[in-house]
Amino acid sequence: MKALSEENCTKHERKEHVDGKKSSFCPAKKHCDAPTEDIESCPLLLGQPCASPSKGFEGFTHMFVQSVTIEISKFGGKPNQDIAKALTSAWAEACASTSAVKIVIPSGTYQMTHVDVKGPCKAPIEIQVDGTIKAPVKPEDVGGDQLLRIGYVNSLTISGNGVFDGQGSYAWKQNDCSKKVQCKLLGMNLGFNFINNSIVRGITTKDSKHFHVNVLGCNNFTFDGFKVTAPGDSANTDGIHIGRSTGVNVLNTQIATGDDCVSLGDGSRQVLVQNVTCGPGHGISIGSLGKYKEEEPVEGITVKGCTLKGTTNGVRIKTWPNQPGTITVTDMKFEDITMDNVSNPVIIDQEYCPWNQCSKQNPSKIKISKVIIKNIKGTSGTKEGLVLACSSGVPCEGVEISNVDLTFNGAPATATCSNVKPKITGKVPECTAPTTKKE
């Protein structure tokens, strides 16, 4: 089977093969013009991407036609035993296959230490998790900084109704980040590095020792029907942390944890967070940013149709003062969001300094622009429902606010603004200057 010629494409964009070679892709049709590879030998071109992405998902779904199924029992994976070696062996066989492969972890309870698998692989891979996978209780027994890390693959699907259980309650007691700047980072449940055109759906991550999920260097990566669960007092257990990735979607997801439900680090571009329920937790956050000189810009972030319940923050942008980072944060949209007893429902905080571990002598150097705050309703747990505390060094620009209807104890919540001149339309609390504390 040969690829279509480039003339047949009305619109195409360059994509990378996993081996680094270029190919063209026609979004309106199938893959086309693979000048150095036939479709059969090109991992990027396998899996028959659908012509029409699903609503809200600017990526690709893959049809696993005539896929080969591998159960971990083939490699000795049994309930109540460590399945790390079995899963690693199953991955090796799947990755070498020229046909699509589904790895199955059946229902049951399993133990697992650190697994680190990577591509490039020759065909799409699906991991169907129907069991509960438990990490060792003690962080030092996991054997790595993430329970399961997958990297450098295209067309990955993780599915099922299974659970990755980090058993983090013992580790949370060791967390000393509120006391030490250079604190020890405890292990995460899941890590996805440099993965393209992939989806995680249906599974649950529970009680991670540190972040539940870390997404790094990924493109067109979607979480759909995902679930994160941990107590509200589990420190530093961000639900999904995204960094240096483009086209990540978090859809139809429930997150209850002890830190940010979704956190977006530097280099996050074209990210959609839609129909997410967050709480308990610290809200949905862009940042923190500016702490390091080498950070990359953040752009094109949309948070839409979400509900936050009892969180310590709602939607926020947070940047450090008195730090070397100078990136830009632009094209942010917070729309159609419901707050239920949320402290600080909408906040731009350019004096972010957790645990007073920094100086505020110099303002943040992070430039924030083109921010839309629209259709925010519900109840605030603080009198100030809208706080825009922008940098005095690089004031916010292009901020538009419309239809913000928040109440606090039955009365309208207030708004404070500094170093920003927002455009106001519709019902919005009057934006006043913050009160200066007397020495």
XYZ file of C-alpha atoms in Angstrom:
439
model
C 0.000 0.000 0.000
C 1.474 3.309 -1.107
C 0.794 6.729 0.325
C -1.303 9.337 -1.461
C 0.568 11.930 -3.477
C 0.982 15.406 -2.064
C -1.145 16.906 -4.862
C -4.193 15.220 -3.351
C -3.838 17.230 -0.152
C -5.406 20.654 0.058
C -3.759 21.223 3.419
C -0.882 19.428 5.044
C 1.642 19.909 7.757
C 5.004 18.402 8.536
C 5.108 15.593 11.055
C 8.070 13.671 12.400
C 8.517 9.942 12.038
C 9.772 8.342 15.228
C 13.124 7.883 13.478
C 13.312 11.621 12.852
C 12.523 11.568 9.137
C 9.952 13.903 7.668
C 6.590 13.004 6.210
C 3.569 14.979 5.125
C 0.116 14.570 6.575
C -3.193 15.671 5.120
C -5.593 16.388 8.023
C -8.669 16.116 5.786
C -7.741 12.712 4.374
C -5.424 9.866 5.230
C -1.663 10.136 5.521
C -0.016 11.159 2.299
C 3.367 11.598 0.694
C 5.781 9.601 2.792
C 8.839 10.206 0.597
C 11.234 8.021 2.538
C 8.923 5.350 3.922
C 6.023 3.135 2.840
C 3.021 3.133 5.138
C 3.736 -0.419 6.249
C 7.163 0.508 7.619
C 6.322 3.892 9.101
C 5.067 3.795 12.710
C 3.466 7.230 12.350
C 1.362 6.096 9.396
C -0.001 2.933 10.967
C -3.302 2.759 12.792
C -5.520 4.517 10.258
C -6.058 7.939 11.848
C -9.686 9.006 11.607
C -10.379 11.827 9.180
C -12.584 13.741 11.629
C -11.273 14.200 15.175
C -13.868 13.954 17.921
C -15.343 17.174 19.278
C -12.869 19.044 21.431
C -9.996 16.714 20.522
C -7.530 18.124 18.037
C -5.702 14.844 17.682
C -6.229 11.453 16.185
C -7.983 8.295 17.246
C -6.763 4.925 16.068
C -8.667 1.859 14.985
C -6.964 -1.278 16.226
C -8.121 -3.547 13.414
C -6.936 -7.154 13.684
C -4.789 -6.333 16.696
C -2.800 -9.001 18.493
C -3.640 -9.483 22.195
C -0.962 -10.223 24.776
C -1.913 -10.954 28.383
C 0.754 -10.362 30.997
C 0.214 -13.918 32.248
C 2.169 -15.016 29.165
C 5.259 -13.608 30.872
C 4.406 -14.760 34.393
C 2.291 -11.799 35.480
C -0.027 -13.019 38.241
C -2.272 -11.360 40.848
C -0.638 -10.483 44.180
C 2.823 -10.550 42.599
C 5.165 -7.898 41.173
C 4.288 -7.643 37.475
C 7.082 -5.208 36.531
C 9.092 -7.801 34.582
C 5.986 -9.266 32.939
C 4.756 -5.866 31.740
C 8.227 -4.930 30.498
C 8.473 -8.189 28.534
C 4.979 -7.758 27.097
C 5.900 -4.247 25.980
C 9.078 -5.472 24.288
C 7.105 -8.004 22.253
C 4.400 -5.481 21.399
C 6.891 -2.810 20.411
C 8.624 -5.183 17.975
C 5.358 -6.214 16.302
C 4.470 -4.842 12.874
C 0.767 -5.269 13.717
C -1.205 -3.327 16.304
C -0.986 -4.959 19.740
C -3.149 -4.839 22.858
C -1.481 -5.663 26.187
C -4.053 -6.797 28.748
C -3.752 -6.605 32.528
C -6.864 -8.567 33.624
C -8.995 -7.864 36.677
C -7.322 -8.657 39.982
C -4.898 -6.974 42.359
C -1.237 -6.751 41.376
C 1.943 -5.381 42.883
C 4.350 -3.412 40.707
C 7.702 -1.720 41.091
C 9.124 0.840 38.645
C 8.512 0.119 34.949
C 10.228 2.246 32.283
C 9.352 1.347 28.681
C 9.923 3.296 25.506
C 9.866 3.257 21.716
C 10.152 3.793 18.902
C 7.726 0.962 18.185
C 6.605 -0.453 14.854
C 2.822 -0.263 15.320
C 0.175 1.191 17.636
C 0.023 -0.242 21.167
C -2.900 -0.342 23.572
C -2.529 -1.200 27.250
C -5.859 -2.303 28.692
C -5.789 -2.118 32.477
C -8.693 -3.854 34.202
C -6.946 -4.684 37.475
C -5.644 -2.692 40.425
C -1.889 -2.094 40.325
C -0.348 -1.210 43.684
C 2.968 0.530 44.215
C 5.193 -0.345 47.172
C 4.274 1.622 50.288
C 7.768 3.030 50.881
C 9.082 5.422 48.181
C 12.536 3.852 48.239
C 11.070 0.474 47.326
C 9.495 1.681 44.072
C 12.852 1.709 42.283
C 12.269 4.894 40.288
C 10.651 8.322 40.325
C 7.511 7.106 38.512
C 5.643 3.847 38.934
C 5.006 3.559 35.182
C 6.897 5.662 32.658
C 6.288 5.397 28.915
C 8.228 7.391 26.341
C 9.038 8.026 22.689
C 6.057 6.360 21.023
C 3.245 7.260 18.650
C -0.311 5.940 18.695
C -0.520 4.752 22.310
C -3.827 3.968 24.004
C -4.239 3.219 27.701
C -7.756 2.037 28.484
C -9.863 0.010 30.887
C -11.451 0.492 34.286
C -8.340 -0.332 36.289
C -6.546 1.594 39.026
C -2.937 2.652 39.589
C -2.700 2.871 43.381
C 0.361 4.731 44.653
C -0.379 3.859 48.312
C 0.883 7.314 49.194
C -0.335 7.862 52.759
C 2.981 6.725 54.262
C 4.982 8.960 51.902
C 2.864 12.077 52.477
C 4.064 12.157 56.081
C 7.637 12.508 54.755
C 6.828 15.531 52.608
C 8.827 18.510 53.893
C 8.492 20.939 50.973
C 6.816 23.501 53.234
C 10.026 23.630 55.279
C 12.786 23.095 52.694
C 13.339 24.831 49.345
C 15.252 21.804 48.045
C 12.880 19.159 49.338
C 12.852 15.507 48.370
C 10.366 14.779 45.585
C 8.427 11.584 46.139
C 7.385 9.203 43.360
C 4.626 9.757 40.788
C 2.139 7.201 39.521
C 2.364 7.818 35.761
C 4.827 9.557 33.459
C 4.355 10.166 29.723
C 7.374 11.532 27.864
C 7.555 12.526 24.180
C 4.425 10.663 23.120
C 2.373 11.659 20.074
C -1.210 11.085 18.879
C -2.271 9.113 21.938
C -5.087 8.785 24.456
C -5.644 7.670 28.059
C -9.254 6.856 28.864
C -11.252 5.299 31.657
C -8.541 4.433 34.160
C -7.993 5.822 37.672
C -4.889 6.996 39.481
C -5.194 6.850 43.258
C -3.135 8.111 46.214
C 0.046 8.955 44.335
C 3.044 9.763 46.524
C 3.727 12.939 44.508
C 2.125 14.119 41.236
C -0.354 11.610 39.854
C 0.541 12.195 36.195
C 3.379 14.046 34.492
C 3.150 14.876 30.771
C 6.394 16.060 29.155
C 7.195 16.773 25.514
C 3.955 15.267 24.183
C 1.861 16.239 21.155
C -1.831 15.508 20.523
C -2.280 13.656 23.800
C -5.733 13.261 25.378
C -7.141 12.201 28.748
C -10.823 11.315 28.446
C -13.013 9.890 31.206
C -9.945 9.807 33.453
C -10.146 9.859 37.252
C -7.755 11.109 39.929
C -8.445 10.494 43.597
C -6.537 11.369 46.781
C -7.393 13.129 50.074
C -7.445 16.910 50.160
C -4.539 16.954 52.623
C -2.174 14.863 50.476
C 0.637 17.358 49.835
C 2.016 18.003 46.332
C -0.257 15.484 44.657
C -1.044 17.469 41.502
C -3.537 15.568 39.372
C -2.207 16.098 35.837
C 0.908 18.211 35.329
C 1.671 19.263 31.756
C 4.916 20.780 30.534
C 6.537 21.556 27.176
C 3.694 19.842 25.349
C 1.342 20.873 22.534
C -2.240 19.822 21.921
C -2.966 18.151 25.259
C -6.658 17.668 26.087
C -8.128 16.866 29.503
C -11.776 15.982 28.923
C -14.664 14.605 30.984
C -12.390 13.979 33.944
C -12.927 13.887 37.722
C -10.062 15.046 39.919
C -9.981 15.079 43.718
C -6.536 15.580 45.218
C -4.343 17.598 47.583
C -2.832 20.072 45.119
C -3.625 21.485 41.673
C -6.160 19.379 39.795
C -4.479 20.361 36.534
C -1.226 22.316 36.465
C 0.344 23.744 33.333
C 4.076 24.324 33.377
C 6.307 26.203 30.976
C 6.105 25.325 27.289
C 2.436 24.318 27.466
C 0.728 25.220 24.183
C -2.779 24.704 22.802
C -4.140 22.890 25.860
C -7.856 22.264 26.380
C -9.301 21.484 29.822
C -13.013 20.834 29.337
C -15.802 19.309 31.407
C -13.502 18.638 34.351
C -14.773 18.386 37.924
C -12.143 19.511 40.436
C -12.306 19.219 44.212
C -10.920 18.911 46.725
C -7.713 20.452 45.462
C -5.998 23.723 44.646
C -7.857 24.397 41.407
C -6.711 24.572 37.788
C -3.439 26.464 37.516
C -1.138 27.907 34.903
C 2.234 27.914 36.601
C 3.989 28.490 38.709
C 6.217 30.246 36.163
C 9.316 32.401 36.156
C 11.442 30.602 38.691
C 13.972 29.434 36.091
C 15.686 31.340 33.278
C 15.359 28.550 30.695
C 11.561 28.360 30.725
C 9.507 28.389 27.509
C 6.412 30.522 26.704
C 2.880 29.387 27.531
C 0.111 30.048 25.005
C -3.311 28.955 23.846
C -4.780 27.565 27.084
C -8.558 27.055 27.325
C -10.396 26.033 30.493
C -14.074 25.577 29.658
C -17.214 24.025 31.077
C -15.548 22.970 34.332
C -16.919 22.729 37.880
C -14.808 23.404 40.969
C -16.027 22.345 44.409
C -14.496 23.420 47.710
C -11.060 24.112 46.249
C -8.537 26.559 47.720
C -8.318 28.308 44.345
C -10.415 28.285 41.212
C -8.658 29.101 37.944
C -5.398 30.960 38.309
C -2.160 32.102 36.737
C 0.767 32.193 39.153
C 4.254 33.612 38.576
C 7.198 34.183 40.879
C 8.545 37.636 41.780
C 12.261 38.355 42.033
C 13.173 35.431 39.759
C 15.025 35.255 36.395
C 12.253 33.901 34.137
C 11.122 36.310 31.382
C 8.678 34.266 29.273
C 5.292 35.373 27.954
C 1.887 33.944 28.868
C -0.686 34.701 26.195
C -4.079 33.663 24.810
C -5.702 32.348 27.994
C -9.443 31.580 28.089
C -11.461 30.768 31.217
C -15.070 30.267 30.163
C -18.353 28.776 31.398
C -17.042 27.750 34.820
C -19.102 26.963 37.927
C -17.663 27.619 41.398
C -19.086 25.886 44.481
C -17.654 27.405 47.685
C -14.298 28.053 46.025
C -11.732 30.337 47.654
C -10.123 32.770 45.195
C -12.335 31.676 42.271
C -10.415 33.668 39.636
C -6.911 34.876 40.363
C -3.836 36.175 38.601
C -1.080 36.076 41.201
C 2.222 37.553 40.040
C 3.544 37.608 43.587
C 3.324 33.855 44.064
C 5.617 32.899 46.911
C 4.566 29.685 48.675
C 5.595 29.266 52.287
C 7.375 32.681 52.061
C 10.427 31.015 50.574
C 11.281 33.903 48.249
C 11.783 37.660 48.151
C 9.291 40.109 46.648
C 11.918 42.833 46.280
C 11.615 42.854 42.470
C 8.427 42.267 40.452
C 7.755 39.259 38.271
C 9.184 39.483 34.748
C 6.495 37.277 33.212
C 4.351 39.159 30.678
C 0.667 38.128 30.694
C -1.571 39.183 27.800
C -4.794 38.288 25.966
C -6.770 36.798 28.845
C -10.520 36.172 28.529
C -12.568 35.568 31.699
C -16.169 34.841 30.728
C -19.318 33.347 32.236
C -18.068 32.531 35.731
C -20.812 31.808 38.265
C -21.403 30.300 41.691
C -20.256 30.810 45.260
C -16.951 32.060 46.579
C -15.350 30.974 49.831
C -13.632 34.375 50.078
C -15.012 37.915 49.856
C -12.803 38.647 46.867
C -14.054 36.510 44.012
C -11.860 38.047 41.337
C -8.250 39.060 41.989
C -5.970 40.341 39.238
C -2.613 41.006 40.898
C -0.413 41.681 37.888
C 3.268 42.584 37.826
C 4.269 46.220 38.337
C 7.245 45.579 36.060
C 5.279 44.155 33.121
C 1.576 44.933 33.629
C -1.055 42.602 32.177
C -2.520 43.610 28.806
C -5.555 42.600 26.781
C -7.581 41.280 29.722
C -11.317 40.982 28.996
C -13.891 40.132 31.682
C -17.580 39.476 31.085
C -20.469 37.978 33.041
C -18.892 37.126 36.386
C -21.648 36.347 38.902
C -20.146 35.197 42.199
C -21.578 35.495 45.700
C -19.981 35.316 49.142
C -22.251 34.594 52.121
C -25.242 35.606 50.031
C -23.822 38.956 48.905
C -21.967 39.764 45.675
C -18.281 38.921 45.794
C -15.832 41.757 45.162
C -12.958 42.223 42.720
C -9.523 43.810 43.053
C -7.167 44.737 40.245
C -3.605 46.022 40.193
C -1.330 46.785 37.238
C -4.064 45.924 34.736
C -6.850 47.806 32.936
C -9.365 45.122 31.991
C -12.132 45.567 29.433
C -15.421 44.934 31.266
C -18.716 43.843 29.690
C -21.892 42.459 31.236
C -22.337 41.799 34.944
C -18.933 41.975 36.648
C -18.030 43.150 40.180
C -16.392 46.565 40.200
C -12.644 46.171 39.904
C -11.070 48.240 42.697
C -7.485 48.742 43.759
C -6.269 46.356 46.447
C -6.110 47.590 50.022
C -2.585 48.434 51.145
C -1.728 47.109 54.568
C -0.359 49.680 56.996
C 2.982 48.914 58.553
